């Protein structure tokens, strides 16, 4: 008779890799339900999930939604050039490499010790064209050539908060410099009631891009709980219909807002500049229990 789920979870915790990194205490916890899969936590906050046998599998809901953006940024299978701001366990870079062969990617992850841990314990496919820079996200973005990227993904958290200097119009000016014409920007935004940070970020991105859409689950949209929203922006028409269908069919369905409904949600929020930018709000302790 097989082990119970609780027994498997206790065994996984016992097999965890625990190591101090620049950003706190990192834990790699084996997934008891998938043979070579791991969850990365920093100071107890879940950051990434990686399945070494199936890098096309995305466990976290917000990463699934970012995966949909990756799938829709170009025709299926076409190589793309991607900048990832924030690396974690390199989940999304692995996803791009697995689903879009011969893609070229740059990952900017400030925590050099974390990068070393991930490379050692969760090695990348040696054939993947992934370069990792261990510098501040905005500094690293500044080193990317002009009009280089088809897609820029921002998923940067320090102490479970997005740093203030990655929330401003000046930051987005750098994103636009790096994007090719028709390129797409996507960001993971964490917020809770009353969603003031999310509204401000929508206004900020709307000040720099012609098209904006946001995907989140109903509880986040209604301001009932703290959670993640995935913001997508471009100067060309976004594939809102297909993104909506994919998010709605996820294991935990999400809703996509765009156009007038998103403007109504944003209300009177104004764009954020460097002079007034603040970090995203801290999640309540109950989020990680």
mmCIF file of C-alpha atoms in Angstrom, residues 30-265:
data_model
loop_
_atom_site.group_PDB
_atom_site.id
_atom_site.type_symbol
_atom_site.label_atom_id
_atom_site.label_comp_id
_atom_site.label_asym_id
_atom_site.label_seq_id
_atom_site.Cartn_x
_atom_site.Cartn_y
_atom_site.Cartn_z
ATOM 1 C CA UNK A 30 10.660 18.309 -3.275
ATOM 2 C CA UNK A 31 7.179 18.021 -4.768
ATOM 3 C CA UNK A 32 5.749 14.788 -3.328
ATOM 4 C CA UNK A 33 3.487 14.332 -6.349
ATOM 5 C CA UNK A 34 6.026 14.821 -9.154
ATOM 6 C CA UNK A 35 9.277 12.862 -9.392
ATOM 7 C CA UNK A 36 11.865 15.594 -10.029
ATOM 8 C CA UNK A 37 9.935 18.726 -9.154
ATOM 9 C CA UNK A 38 10.786 21.323 -6.528
ATOM 10 C CA UNK A 39 9.265 24.406 -4.934
ATOM 11 C CA UNK A 40 11.529 27.326 -4.058
ATOM 12 C CA UNK A 41 10.710 29.351 -0.942
ATOM 13 C CA UNK A 42 12.536 32.440 0.323
ATOM 14 C CA UNK A 43 11.952 33.164 4.023
ATOM 15 C CA UNK A 44 8.880 30.935 3.810
ATOM 16 C CA UNK A 45 7.325 32.722 0.819
ATOM 17 C CA UNK A 46 6.785 30.494 -2.253
ATOM 18 C CA UNK A 47 8.740 31.864 -5.230
ATOM 19 C CA UNK A 48 8.848 29.240 -7.971
ATOM 20 C CA UNK A 49 8.018 25.661 -8.881
ATOM 21 C CA UNK A 50 10.183 23.671 -11.304
ATOM 22 C CA UNK A 51 9.685 20.210 -12.779
ATOM 23 C CA UNK A 52 13.025 19.129 -14.230
ATOM 24 C CA UNK A 53 11.348 16.320 -16.189
ATOM 25 C CA UNK A 54 8.632 18.592 -17.589
ATOM 26 C CA UNK A 55 9.702 22.258 -17.797
ATOM 27 C CA UNK A 56 6.510 22.959 -19.733
ATOM 28 C CA UNK A 57 4.512 22.318 -16.556
ATOM 29 C CA UNK A 58 3.627 25.491 -14.628
ATOM 30 C CA UNK A 59 2.191 24.920 -11.161
ATOM 31 C CA UNK A 60 1.715 28.454 -9.801
ATOM 32 C CA UNK A 61 -1.358 30.208 -11.201
ATOM 33 C CA UNK A 62 0.379 33.490 -11.980
ATOM 34 C CA UNK A 63 3.141 31.598 -13.784
ATOM 35 C CA UNK A 64 0.520 29.735 -15.823
ATOM 36 C CA UNK A 65 -0.878 33.107 -16.893
ATOM 37 C CA UNK A 66 2.569 34.358 -17.812
ATOM 38 C CA UNK A 67 2.974 31.081 -19.709
ATOM 39 C CA UNK A 68 -0.127 31.971 -21.728
ATOM 40 C CA UNK A 69 1.487 35.311 -22.603
ATOM 41 C CA UNK A 70 4.636 33.487 -23.721
ATOM 42 C CA UNK A 71 2.526 31.134 -25.852
ATOM 43 C CA UNK A 72 0.725 34.043 -27.536
ATOM 44 C CA UNK A 73 3.624 36.464 -28.066
ATOM 45 C CA UNK A 74 4.535 34.801 -31.390
ATOM 46 C CA UNK A 75 3.309 31.917 -33.576
ATOM 47 C CA UNK A 76 3.677 28.511 -31.856
ATOM 48 C CA UNK A 77 7.237 27.232 -31.710
ATOM 49 C CA UNK A 78 8.870 30.339 -33.159
ATOM 50 C CA UNK A 79 12.050 31.325 -31.302
ATOM 51 C CA UNK A 80 11.818 34.585 -29.379
ATOM 52 C CA UNK A 81 14.148 36.856 -27.438
ATOM 53 C CA UNK A 82 13.063 37.353 -23.846
ATOM 54 C CA UNK A 83 14.293 39.411 -20.908
ATOM 55 C CA UNK A 84 13.289 38.102 -17.473
ATOM 56 C CA UNK A 85 13.584 40.592 -14.615
ATOM 57 C CA UNK A 86 13.695 38.340 -11.578
ATOM 58 C CA UNK A 87 14.819 34.766 -11.935
ATOM 59 C CA UNK A 88 13.752 32.695 -8.936
ATOM 60 C CA UNK A 89 14.252 29.077 -9.949
ATOM 61 C CA UNK A 90 14.289 30.124 -13.638
ATOM 62 C CA UNK A 91 10.872 28.527 -14.166
ATOM 63 C CA UNK A 92 9.717 30.782 -16.993
ATOM 64 C CA UNK A 93 13.087 30.769 -18.740
ATOM 65 C CA UNK A 94 12.943 26.963 -18.715
ATOM 66 C CA UNK A 95 9.393 27.132 -20.082
ATOM 67 C CA UNK A 96 10.432 29.347 -22.993
ATOM 68 C CA UNK A 97 13.407 27.074 -23.755
ATOM 69 C CA UNK A 98 11.161 23.990 -23.759
ATOM 70 C CA UNK A 99 8.283 25.429 -25.792
ATOM 71 C CA UNK A 100 10.208 27.700 -28.159
ATOM 72 C CA UNK A 101 13.436 25.948 -29.128
ATOM 73 C CA UNK A 102 16.415 28.130 -30.089
ATOM 74 C CA UNK A 103 15.032 31.113 -28.186
ATOM 75 C CA UNK A 104 17.594 33.488 -26.670
ATOM 76 C CA UNK A 105 16.997 34.730 -23.136
ATOM 77 C CA UNK A 106 18.553 37.084 -20.623
ATOM 78 C CA UNK A 107 17.672 36.677 -16.947
ATOM 79 C CA UNK A 108 18.426 39.446 -14.460
ATOM 80 C CA UNK A 109 18.473 38.080 -10.898
ATOM 81 C CA UNK A 110 20.205 40.190 -8.278
ATOM 82 C CA UNK A 111 20.666 37.357 -5.775
ATOM 83 C CA UNK A 112 23.924 35.746 -6.938
ATOM 84 C CA UNK A 113 23.857 33.138 -4.154
ATOM 85 C CA UNK A 114 20.355 32.090 -5.200
ATOM 86 C CA UNK A 115 21.477 31.748 -8.815
ATOM 87 C CA UNK A 116 24.341 29.487 -7.698
ATOM 88 C CA UNK A 117 21.973 27.358 -5.598
ATOM 89 C CA UNK A 118 19.493 26.948 -8.442
ATOM 90 C CA UNK A 119 22.186 26.143 -10.996
ATOM 91 C CA UNK A 120 23.658 23.502 -8.666
ATOM 92 C CA UNK A 121 20.463 21.809 -7.495
ATOM 93 C CA UNK A 122 18.177 22.428 -10.493
ATOM 94 C CA UNK A 123 20.570 22.505 -13.454
ATOM 95 C CA UNK A 124 19.517 24.087 -16.719
ATOM 96 C CA UNK A 125 19.473 22.202 -19.997
ATOM 97 C CA UNK A 126 23.006 22.819 -21.307
ATOM 98 C CA UNK A 127 21.532 23.524 -24.747
ATOM 99 C CA UNK A 128 19.292 26.327 -23.521
ATOM 100 C CA UNK A 129 20.355 29.781 -24.635
ATOM 101 C CA UNK A 130 19.922 31.424 -21.236
ATOM 102 C CA UNK A 131 22.286 34.053 -19.856
ATOM 103 C CA UNK A 132 21.944 35.102 -16.208
ATOM 104 C CA UNK A 133 23.187 38.448 -14.873
ATOM 105 C CA UNK A 134 23.433 38.910 -11.094
ATOM 106 C CA UNK A 135 22.699 42.637 -10.890
ATOM 107 C CA UNK A 136 19.778 44.881 -9.945
ATOM 108 C CA UNK A 137 16.863 44.449 -12.353
ATOM 109 C CA UNK A 138 16.827 48.035 -13.593
ATOM 110 C CA UNK A 139 20.596 48.108 -13.931
ATOM 111 C CA UNK A 140 20.546 44.845 -15.863
ATOM 112 C CA UNK A 141 17.752 46.107 -18.108
ATOM 113 C CA UNK A 142 19.919 49.082 -18.918
ATOM 114 C CA UNK A 143 22.580 46.744 -20.330
ATOM 115 C CA UNK A 144 20.202 45.080 -22.816
ATOM 116 C CA UNK A 145 20.574 46.440 -26.373
ATOM 117 C CA UNK A 146 17.888 48.695 -27.802
ATOM 118 C CA UNK A 147 14.984 46.911 -29.551
ATOM 119 C CA UNK A 148 16.417 43.491 -28.615
ATOM 120 C CA UNK A 149 13.461 41.760 -26.929
ATOM 121 C CA UNK A 150 10.180 40.351 -28.161
ATOM 122 C CA UNK A 151 9.043 40.065 -24.551
ATOM 123 C CA UNK A 152 10.064 41.555 -21.202
ATOM 124 C CA UNK A 153 8.730 39.816 -18.082
ATOM 125 C CA UNK A 154 8.977 41.547 -14.702
ATOM 126 C CA UNK A 155 8.613 39.246 -11.688
ATOM 127 C CA UNK A 156 10.845 40.869 -9.080
ATOM 128 C CA UNK A 157 10.268 40.598 -5.343
ATOM 129 C CA UNK A 158 12.496 41.544 -2.444
ATOM 130 C CA UNK A 159 11.112 40.456 0.899
ATOM 131 C CA UNK A 160 7.802 39.622 -0.871
ATOM 132 C CA UNK A 161 7.561 43.200 -2.224
ATOM 133 C CA UNK A 162 8.335 44.638 -5.654
ATOM 134 C CA UNK A 163 10.989 47.368 -5.218
ATOM 135 C CA UNK A 164 9.774 50.930 -5.808
ATOM 136 C CA UNK A 165 12.194 51.680 -8.659
ATOM 137 C CA UNK A 166 10.537 48.923 -10.743
ATOM 138 C CA UNK A 167 7.064 50.484 -10.569
ATOM 139 C CA UNK A 168 7.568 53.840 -12.330
ATOM 140 C CA UNK A 169 7.155 55.426 -15.748
ATOM 141 C CA UNK A 170 10.924 55.911 -15.917
ATOM 142 C CA UNK A 171 11.387 52.168 -15.449
ATOM 143 C CA UNK A 172 8.876 51.542 -18.238
ATOM 144 C CA UNK A 173 10.780 53.910 -20.507
ATOM 145 C CA UNK A 174 13.706 51.473 -20.182
ATOM 146 C CA UNK A 175 11.370 48.549 -20.902
ATOM 147 C CA UNK A 176 10.147 50.298 -24.060
ATOM 148 C CA UNK A 177 13.729 50.983 -25.158
ATOM 149 C CA UNK A 178 14.539 47.271 -24.938
ATOM 150 C CA UNK A 179 11.384 46.056 -26.695
ATOM 151 C CA UNK A 180 11.217 45.635 -30.447
ATOM 152 C CA UNK A 181 8.310 47.325 -32.268
ATOM 153 C CA UNK A 182 5.272 45.217 -31.443
ATOM 154 C CA UNK A 183 6.999 43.715 -28.388
ATOM 155 C CA UNK A 184 5.105 42.803 -25.228
ATOM 156 C CA UNK A 185 5.638 43.683 -21.574
ATOM 157 C CA UNK A 186 4.230 41.419 -18.845
ATOM 158 C CA UNK A 187 4.449 41.860 -15.078
ATOM 159 C CA UNK A 188 3.463 39.950 -11.977
ATOM 160 C CA UNK A 189 1.766 42.385 -9.586
ATOM 161 C CA UNK A 190 0.938 41.387 -5.995
ATOM 162 C CA UNK A 191 -1.697 43.382 -4.119
ATOM 163 C CA UNK A 192 -4.627 43.136 -1.768
ATOM 164 C CA UNK A 193 -7.583 45.260 -0.657
ATOM 165 C CA UNK A 194 -8.150 48.071 -1.621
ATOM 166 C CA UNK A 195 -5.967 47.300 -4.683
ATOM 167 C CA UNK A 196 -4.484 50.807 -4.788
ATOM 168 C CA UNK A 197 -1.100 49.491 -5.939
ATOM 169 C CA UNK A 198 -2.632 47.479 -8.796
ATOM 170 C CA UNK A 199 -4.721 50.452 -9.947
ATOM 171 C CA UNK A 200 -1.614 52.655 -9.879
ATOM 172 C CA UNK A 201 0.381 50.144 -11.894
ATOM 173 C CA UNK A 202 -2.355 49.896 -14.514
ATOM 174 C CA UNK A 203 -2.371 53.685 -14.798
ATOM 175 C CA UNK A 204 1.431 53.763 -15.021
ATOM 176 C CA UNK A 205 1.608 51.144 -17.763
ATOM 177 C CA UNK A 206 -1.306 52.813 -19.549
ATOM 178 C CA UNK A 207 0.721 56.017 -19.670
ATOM 179 C CA UNK A 208 3.448 54.267 -21.674
ATOM 180 C CA UNK A 209 1.626 51.588 -23.729
ATOM 181 C CA UNK A 210 -1.389 51.820 -26.027
ATOM 182 C CA UNK A 211 -2.911 48.476 -25.007
ATOM 183 C CA UNK A 212 -3.187 47.024 -21.490
ATOM 184 C CA UNK A 213 -4.895 43.896 -20.136
ATOM 185 C CA UNK A 214 -4.864 42.337 -16.674
ATOM 186 C CA UNK A 215 -5.579 38.738 -15.635
ATOM 187 C CA UNK A 216 -6.466 37.786 -12.052
ATOM 188 C CA UNK A 217 -8.875 35.514 -10.257
ATOM 189 C CA UNK A 218 -12.259 36.722 -9.044
ATOM 190 C CA UNK A 219 -11.210 37.018 -5.399
ATOM 191 C CA UNK A 220 -8.419 39.431 -6.284
ATOM 192 C CA UNK A 221 -10.607 41.463 -8.654
ATOM 193 C CA UNK A 222 -13.278 41.869 -5.962
ATOM 194 C CA UNK A 223 -10.670 42.958 -3.419
ATOM 195 C CA UNK A 224 -11.499 39.995 -1.194
ATOM 196 C CA UNK A 225 -7.961 38.714 -0.748
ATOM 197 C CA UNK A 226 -4.279 39.383 -1.382
ATOM 198 C CA UNK A 227 -3.036 37.766 -4.565
ATOM 199 C CA UNK A 228 -1.347 38.059 -7.942
ATOM 200 C CA UNK A 229 -2.443 39.843 -11.081
ATOM 201 C CA UNK A 230 -0.653 39.505 -14.408
ATOM 202 C CA UNK A 231 -0.471 42.737 -16.373
ATOM 203 C CA UNK A 232 0.198 42.637 -20.134
ATOM 204 C CA UNK A 233 0.930 45.654 -22.323
ATOM 205 C CA UNK A 234 1.969 46.489 -25.884
ATOM 206 C CA UNK A 235 1.597 49.133 -28.561
ATOM 207 C CA UNK A 236 -0.181 46.646 -30.813
ATOM 208 C CA UNK A 237 -3.464 44.814 -30.341
ATOM 209 C CA UNK A 238 -3.226 42.202 -27.606
ATOM 210 C CA UNK A 239 -4.677 38.687 -28.099
ATOM 211 C CA UNK A 240 -7.278 39.388 -25.420
ATOM 212 C CA UNK A 241 -9.809 36.852 -26.657
ATOM 213 C CA UNK A 242 -7.409 33.898 -26.603
ATOM 214 C CA UNK A 243 -5.803 35.036 -23.337
ATOM 215 C CA UNK A 244 -9.282 35.231 -21.801
ATOM 216 C CA UNK A 245 -10.154 31.710 -22.939
ATOM 217 C CA UNK A 246 -6.912 30.250 -21.624
ATOM 218 C CA UNK A 247 -7.150 31.951 -18.244
ATOM 219 C CA UNK A 248 -10.786 30.892 -17.874
ATOM 220 C CA UNK A 249 -9.837 27.239 -18.468
ATOM 221 C CA UNK A 250 -7.016 27.179 -15.890
ATOM 222 C CA UNK A 251 -7.404 24.900 -12.828
ATOM 223 C CA UNK A 252 -8.083 28.081 -10.829
ATOM 224 C CA UNK A 253 -9.856 30.216 -13.434
ATOM 225 C CA UNK A 254 -8.830 33.807 -13.993
ATOM 226 C CA UNK A 255 -10.680 36.732 -15.533
ATOM 227 C CA UNK A 256 -9.110 39.154 -18.009
ATOM 228 C CA UNK A 257 -10.088 42.832 -18.020
ATOM 229 C CA UNK A 258 -9.278 45.126 -20.927
ATOM 230 C CA UNK A 259 -10.474 48.341 -22.495
ATOM 231 C CA UNK A 260 -13.319 50.251 -20.889
ATOM 232 C CA UNK A 261 -13.865 47.794 -18.036
ATOM 233 C CA UNK A 262 -10.199 48.090 -17.063
ATOM 234 C CA UNK A 263 -10.327 51.886 -17.281
ATOM 235 C CA UNK A 264 -13.397 51.870 -15.037
ATOM 236 C CA UNK A 265 -11.586 49.644 -12.542
#
